[in-house]
């Protein structure tokens, strides 16, 4: 790459396309629109303002992409993330300077953690005012530097085309991630003569290795083949790489069990006998036991997050570790790796699969089956009419379309969705894993719905999280994006309450969302008290205020019908499900404990 | 085991690049012992020399994280302990000097092949270039006179021979 780009470093020489076609004269704002079209963008999410008004002036003239006006810039960036995660394409956001740009920061951090390809185009105050504390000025490149894969402040009109090209290329290639391009208002206004959108990025310092060296692939295979208790630990990288088919071939041909991370759900069908479901803090007992007992651990596009490994010194103590990852800095960051395969997992698995034969797992698989029988995920329905959140997810699983896309907010409901929904295909589960951003799920669902208008998109929400971007109900209605919100309403910031319950002596500080007068008496969660409690807002009525279908359900006997009604039809809907208040998510490995120390919950 | 590595890093000569590199260290809690930046023979490329203390794991992450930065064209690093590198720092040291002491100070400077950059009624500025040990030795001998002020450039370094060189020209036209 370095050699190739050696001749293309002079911006002046860029005025003609490589094929010699002369360019045209365009204003900066027109160049932005042209770049979006040339990059194949079909939808842009955003919010206008003075510093980007020149681009907005042109936004409805393109017949190549649709613009979706959100109700908050945070909504816009999570929609772009949801769109990107559902499709694999770059999600695009257009916002103004200052507060417009800073409102995207949480989404940028979220996309950075979860390797989601997103481009944010922000307006900036005119070049001459930069650094003057001008109206709505914020140092966007400074603020976003540590939460982006890369960012640019455009300094001259001449460099705008190539920086736009670079922006998209960086976001979608290698380890995908968010990129910001900040464009001063004067640059949007001025005209560049003889403009042509560049064919190629100019990034002499940017190298991506797609294939791992073949000797290493062979070395990895030898190690796998010699194993008696091999285990595949697949993560979000399999989804990023669209490598679920290659993973399936590898696992089934070699007869090796597969556990996935939260980000990897759907990378391997959970209906398959080799599936051990999720591992880690709230993973299954048998997946974690498999990790602790395996002799070769094959990490495929996963990054040894602390929610997965628990106490590092005691993680997979008997295993040699093979790690496939496109990002060299992921290798041996947390856990010392024995064979590193740096590259794209799709390429690596394609190189590996021809070697693969059936492994000797005859003794190992029955052991795992035994653990599956001994320690299943389970809950016990109470003999009253209370709804259990785990059961709610099971019913959603039962009633949702086969190809439904599930998004989630963050908290207990997210973990139950991960545990009790059966994921069988990639890109059907979109959640905030690395940053754990409450308020992510609903807008992400809208982005996924925009990508796939015909598919069912369900956001599994908590009563706390949903309020963080509830304003996007207006966006759902305005563009008729028929997302189904199902709120597991426990009247608590449940996941935090669970930690207070287990590790802070039940001191429920600042986690009760029911009205204080009555909520205070509710800590024993007597079913009838809770069902009569006052909760703000009344979600069903709030939905109705937006013109959206809304319903509240409190009784198990009515739940199935309520879900059916919610999922039916082609309109946005919100179902407020009042669940047992103080259920905890089990199994659980306490933070920092070893995977051997699982708390199983119910005796 | 704690060691020290010297990294040379070729970076795009754009505003914000220094912040990016420095931010990488602060965000991950890595220490920088010394950092210098200067232009190379190409105006588009700057060269940073960064001395980093750390164990193998930290040094490995520094190397990989630097390599990940889009503005970084090339990264090399050498162990300060085991590699044959030319490693230099410039120091200016203002030292108390009564007229009667000037001769002694000039003599010390000569031993270290340092220069006298300024002479004032009560003080002198000694200018020296050299390796870490040489500079430390000089400062130690000047200390008894009373050091008023020291300015150090931070280290620049280069490996001996051709094999380990970064070819600036490779990355630019
Ligand atoms: C409340 C809560 C509880 C949680 N509990 C759990 C839990 O119990 N279990 C759990 O697993 N997680 C849990 N998480 C999520 C956890 O925080 C991490 O987000 C998750 O474990 C990371 O998943 P991953 O390892 O698949 O990595 P990802 O973040 O998906 O990263 C993907 C990896 O693959 C690499 N990659 C990307 N693209 C490619 C490619 N094309 N080719 C090769 N490699 C590529 C990347 O470099 C990276 O290393 C929880 C999160 C929350 C909010
Ligand atoms: C923006 C943000 N703030 C705070 C947190 C910390 N946090 C994690 S889970 C949680 C509670 C979530 O409550 P709710 O959405 O009602 O879901 P539940 O756990 O009750 O299912 C909180 C506050 C977070 N993840 N994100």
Coordinates of C-alpha atoms and ligand atoms in Angstrom, one line a residue, chain A residues 112-115 174-176 210 233-242 260-264 278-283 300-308 323-328 330 333 341 343-346 348 409-412 414-415 431-437 495, chain B residues 68, ligand 1:
Chain A
X112 CA -15.8 2.4 18.8
X113 CA -16.2 -0.3 21.5
X114 CA -18.4 -2.5 19.3
X115 CA -16.4 -2.0 16.1
X174 CA -10.1 -3.5 8.7
X175 CA -11.5 -3.4 12.3
X176 CA -14.5 -1.3 11.5
X210 CA -6.6 -9.9 5.5
X233 CA -15.1 -19.0 21.5
X234 CA -16.7 -16.9 18.8
X235 CA -17.3 -13.1 18.9
X236 CA -18.5 -10.0 17.2
X237 CA -15.6 -10.3 14.7
X238 CA -17.4 -13.2 13.0
X239 CA -20.4 -10.9 12.5
X240 CA -18.3 -8.0 11.3
X241 CA -16.6 -10.3 8.8
X242 CA -19.8 -12.0 7.6
X260 CA -20.3 -17.1 21.7
X261 CA -19.9 -13.8 23.4
X262 CA -22.7 -11.3 23.8
X263 CA -21.5 -9.6 20.6
X264 CA -21.2 -12.9 18.8
X278 CA -23.1 -17.5 25.7
X279 CA -20.1 -17.6 28.0
X280 CA -18.9 -15.1 30.6
X281 CA -20.5 -13.2 33.5
X282 CA -24.0 -14.2 32.6
X283 CA -23.2 -17.0 30.3
X300 CA -12.5 -16.3 16.6
X301 CA -13.1 -12.6 16.4
X302 CA -13.4 -12.1 20.1
X303 CA -11.4 -9.9 22.4
X304 CA -11.1 -11.5 25.9
X305 CA -13.2 -8.8 27.5
X306 CA -13.3 -8.8 31.3
X307 CA -17.0 -9.7 31.3
X308 CA -16.0 -12.9 29.5
X323 CA -6.6 -16.2 18.5
X324 CA -7.9 -15.0 15.1
X325 CA -8.3 -11.2 15.0
X326 CA -7.9 -8.5 12.4
X327 CA -6.5 -6.1 15.0
X328 CA -3.0 -6.9 16.0
X330 CA -6.2 -7.4 20.4
X333 CA -3.7 -7.7 25.2
X341 CA -3.6 -15.4 13.4
X343 CA -6.3 -11.2 9.6
X344 CA -10.0 -11.2 8.6
X345 CA -11.7 -14.2 10.2
X346 CA -13.5 -15.0 6.9
X348 CA -8.5 -17.1 7.9
X409 CA -31.3 -1.7 25.8
X410 CA -28.9 -2.3 28.7
X411 CA -29.6 -4.1 31.9
X412 CA -31.2 -7.3 33.2
X414 CA -30.6 -7.4 27.9
X415 CA -29.0 -10.4 29.6
X431 CA -27.0 -4.7 21.4
X432 CA -24.6 -2.3 23.1
X433 CA -21.9 -4.7 24.5
X434 CA -18.7 -2.8 25.1
X435 CA -20.0 0.5 26.3
X436 CA -23.3 -0.8 27.6
X437 CA -25.2 2.3 26.5
X495 CA -29.2 -4.4 36.9
Chain B
X68 CA -2.9 1.4 14.5
Ligands
LIG1 C1 -24.7 -5.6 31.3 C2 -23.7 -6.3 30.5 C3 -23.3 -7.6 30.7 C4 -22.5 -8.3 29.9 N1 -22.2 -9.6 30.1 C5 -21.6 -10.3 29.2 C6 -21.4 -11.7 29.3 O1 -21.9 -12.4 30.2 N2 -20.8 -12.4 28.3 C7 -20.3 -11.8 27.2 O2 -19.7 -12.4 26.3 N3 -20.3 -10.4 27.1 C8 -21.0 -9.7 28.1 N4 -21.1 -8.3 27.9 C9 -20.5 -7.7 26.7 C10 -19.0 -7.4 26.9 O3 -18.9 -6.2 27.6 C11 -18.3 -7.3 25.6 O4 -18.9 -6.3 24.8 C12 -18.2 -8.5 24.7 O5 -17.9 -9.6 25.5 C13 -17.2 -8.4 23.6 O6 -17.5 -9.3 22.6 P1 -16.4 -9.9 21.7 O7 -15.3 -10.4 22.4 O8 -17.1 -10.7 20.7 O9 -15.8 -8.6 21.0 P2 -16.3 -7.4 20.0 O10 -16.4 -6.2 20.9 O11 -17.4 -7.8 19.2 O12 -15.0 -7.3 19.2 C14 -14.7 -8.0 18.1 C15 -13.3 -8.5 18.0 O13 -13.1 -9.1 16.7 C16 -12.2 -8.4 16.0 N5 -12.7 -8.2 14.6 C17 -13.5 -7.3 14.1 N6 -13.7 -7.5 12.8 C18 -13.0 -8.5 12.5 C19 -12.7 -9.2 11.2 N7 -13.3 -8.8 10.1 N8 -11.9 -10.3 11.2 C20 -11.3 -10.7 12.4 N9 -11.5 -10.1 13.6 C21 -12.3 -9.0 13.6 C22 -12.0 -7.1 16.7 O14 -10.6 -6.6 16.4 C23 -12.2 -7.4 18.1 O15 -11.1 -7.9 18.7 C24 -21.9 -7.6 28.8 C25 -22.3 -6.3 28.5 C26 -23.2 -5.6 29.3 C27 -23.5 -4.2 29.0

